[in-house]
């Protein structure tokens, strides 16, 4: 399942916008049956629907990125 997560991360970093990344990912799903199967299996495993799976992951991904920045800011605040 790490393969699909790596693909999600690639789309998110490549496009820099969740909406564009999701649109491009879904376009690719229609062109690649193997990717679609991988995505369907991942959605089933994590309890998401195929309609919202990418967006659900993107939201969690962005939340984790925010947590990293907050931790770094907390570290900087402690130094002064």
XYZ file of N, CA and C in Angstrom:
240
model
N 0.808 -1.203 0.000
C 0.000 0.000 0.000
C 0.852 1.268 0.000
N 2.123 1.130 0.326
C 2.997 2.304 0.307
C 3.139 2.878 -1.087
N 2.950 2.037 -2.110
C 3.056 2.524 -3.478
C 2.028 3.607 -3.759
N 0.798 3.383 -3.339
C -0.249 4.366 -3.613
C -0.009 5.643 -2.815
N 0.502 5.517 -1.611
C 0.823 6.696 -0.804
C 1.942 7.497 -1.465
N 2.928 6.819 -2.001
C 4.009 7.508 -2.712
C 3.457 8.232 -3.943
N 2.506 7.618 -4.611
C 1.881 8.251 -5.778
C 1.103 9.484 -5.338
N 0.333 9.354 -4.247
C -0.394 10.516 -3.715
C 0.578 11.655 -3.412
N 1.644 11.332 -2.678
C 2.625 12.353 -2.293
C 3.243 13.015 -3.516
N 3.525 12.217 -4.525
C 4.106 12.751 -5.754
C 3.158 13.758 -6.407
N 1.893 13.405 -6.507
C 0.922 14.322 -7.103
C 0.789 15.598 -6.273
N 0.743 15.451 -4.965
C 0.586 16.620 -4.107
C 1.784 17.556 -4.186
N 2.986 17.014 -4.221
C 4.163 17.879 -4.298
C 4.357 18.430 -5.705
N 4.012 17.643 -6.701
C 4.196 18.086 -8.084
C 3.270 19.242 -8.441
N 2.026 19.172 -8.015
C 1.043 20.177 -8.427
C 0.845 21.291 -7.408
N 1.171 21.059 -6.150
C 1.095 22.112 -5.151
C -0.314 22.571 -4.802
N -1.302 21.991 -5.416
C -2.700 22.316 -5.143
C -3.465 21.006 -5.039
N -4.234 20.860 -3.968
C -4.979 19.618 -3.773
C -5.973 19.406 -4.909
N -6.655 20.461 -5.306
C -7.665 20.326 -6.363
C -7.058 19.873 -7.681
N -5.954 20.480 -8.059
C -5.306 20.112 -9.322
C -4.715 18.716 -9.216
N -4.069 18.421 -8.093
C -3.481 17.093 -7.896
C -4.557 16.017 -7.960
N -5.689 16.275 -7.319
C -6.780 15.290 -7.329
C -7.334 15.111 -8.737
N -7.500 16.190 -9.460
C -8.012 16.096 -10.834
C -7.061 15.300 -11.713
N -5.777 15.560 -11.592
C -4.793 14.832 -12.392
C -4.726 13.362 -11.988
N -4.817 13.102 -10.688
C -4.801 11.725 -10.209
C -6.014 10.959 -10.746
N -7.184 11.557 -10.658
C -8.397 10.883 -11.123
C -8.377 10.688 -12.646
N -7.778 11.605 -13.346
C -7.618 11.446 -14.790
C -6.738 10.228 -15.074
N -5.672 10.104 -14.299
C -4.772 8.976 -14.474
C -5.462 7.655 -14.108
N -6.352 7.685 -13.124
C -7.090 6.479 -12.727
C -7.868 5.891 -13.899
N -8.441 6.768 -14.698
C -9.235 6.314 -15.838
C -8.368 5.731 -16.954
N -7.098 6.085 -16.949
C -6.187 5.622 -17.990
C -5.390 4.396 -17.593
N -5.327 4.077 -16.290
C -4.460 3.010 -15.803
C -5.248 2.065 -14.897
N -5.612 0.904 -15.430
C -6.414 -0.064 -14.673
C -5.678 -0.586 -13.444
N -4.371 -0.761 -13.539
C -3.582 -1.251 -12.408
C -3.600 -0.240 -11.257
N -3.435 1.029 -11.593
C -3.500 2.088 -10.587
C -4.889 2.138 -9.967
N -5.913 1.987 -10.788
C -7.275 2.020 -10.281
C -7.512 0.883 -9.283
N -7.005 -0.299 -9.585
C -7.129 -1.430 -8.668
C -6.383 -1.159 -7.371
N -5.178 -0.627 -7.472
C -4.385 -0.293 -6.291
C -5.121 0.733 -5.431
N -5.677 1.740 -6.069
C -6.427 2.784 -5.369
C -7.686 2.217 -4.710
N -8.411 1.390 -5.431
C -9.625 0.784 -4.886
C -9.297 -0.038 -3.645
N -8.234 -0.834 -3.724
C -7.818 -1.651 -2.576
C -7.418 -0.777 -1.390
N -6.693 0.292 -1.657
C -6.275 1.203 -0.595
C -7.494 1.841 0.073
N -8.439 2.318 -0.724
C -9.655 2.932 -0.188
C -10.402 1.953 0.709
N -10.511 0.725 0.257
C -11.190 -0.296 1.047
C -10.458 -0.530 2.365
N -9.131 -0.579 2.308
C -8.320 -0.845 3.499
C -8.426 0.263 4.542
N -8.465 1.512 4.091
C -8.494 2.625 5.041
C -9.906 3.108 5.351
N -10.890 2.577 4.670
C -12.269 2.940 4.944
C -12.750 4.202 4.257
N -12.120 4.567 3.161
C -12.555 5.718 2.375
C -13.322 5.231 1.149
N -14.031 6.141 0.544
C -14.674 5.823 -0.729
C -13.723 6.219 -1.853
N -13.941 5.662 -3.018
C -13.102 6.045 -4.154
C -13.315 7.513 -4.515
N -14.502 8.010 -4.241
C -14.798 9.409 -4.561
C -13.999 10.373 -3.687
N -13.802 10.022 -2.407
C -13.159 10.964 -1.484
C -11.788 10.511 -0.982
N -11.330 9.348 -1.395
C -10.083 8.794 -0.872
C -8.885 9.717 -1.013
N -8.687 10.258 -2.206
C -7.540 11.134 -2.434
C -7.647 12.388 -1.578
N -8.821 12.992 -1.548
C -9.019 14.216 -0.764
C -8.832 13.937 0.727
N -9.311 12.790 1.189
C -9.122 12.416 2.600
C -7.641 12.299 2.926
N -6.889 11.636 2.044
C -5.455 11.495 2.264
C -4.784 12.868 2.233
N -5.143 13.699 1.270
C -4.519 15.016 1.129
C -4.731 15.859 2.379
N -5.918 15.779 2.958
C -6.196 16.540 4.177
C -5.298 16.079 5.317
N -5.156 14.763 5.472
C -4.271 14.233 6.519
C -2.816 14.610 6.252
N -2.409 14.545 4.998
C -1.046 14.895 4.598
C -0.747 16.349 4.961
N -1.655 17.242 4.636
C -1.453 18.661 4.932
C -1.465 18.924 6.433
N -2.302 18.197 7.159
C -2.307 18.333 8.620
C -0.960 17.918 9.207
N -0.383 16.834 8.678
C 0.932 16.388 9.165
C 1.999 17.418 8.840
N 1.908 18.046 7.668
C 2.879 19.073 7.300
C 2.768 20.263 8.247
N 1.540 20.638 8.584
C 1.328 21.741 9.530
C 1.909 21.403 10.898
N 1.740 20.148 11.329
C 2.283 19.718 12.619
C 3.797 19.852 12.659
N 4.447 19.536 11.549
C 5.903 19.653 11.479
C 6.307 21.113 11.641
N 5.638 22.015 10.919
C 5.978 23.432 11.021
C 5.714 23.976 12.419
N 4.626 23.533 13.028
C 4.317 23.983 14.384
C 5.386 23.502 15.365
N 5.841 22.279 15.196
C 6.885 21.748 16.074
C 8.179 22.543 15.903
N 8.500 22.884 14.674
C 9.697 23.683 14.426
C 9.562 25.076 15.029
N 8.394 25.668 14.905
C 8.169 26.992 15.493
C 8.257 26.935 17.008
N 7.715 25.877 17.611
C 7.809 25.713 19.055
C 9.261 25.612 19.492
N 10.081 24.921 18.713
C 11.499 24.780 19.020
C 12.185 26.143 18.962
N 11.869 26.909 17.914
C 12.468 28.234 17.781
C 12.061 29.160 18.940
N 10.803 29.062 19.347
C 10.318 29.910 20.446
C 11.041 29.576 21.743
N 11.364 28.319 21.952
C 12.032 27.890 23.180
C 13.472 28.393 23.254
N 14.056 28.699 22.124
C 15.462 29.105 22.095
C 15.650 30.556 22.496
N 14.606 31.352 22.437
C 14.765 32.784 22.702
C 14.151 33.183 23.991
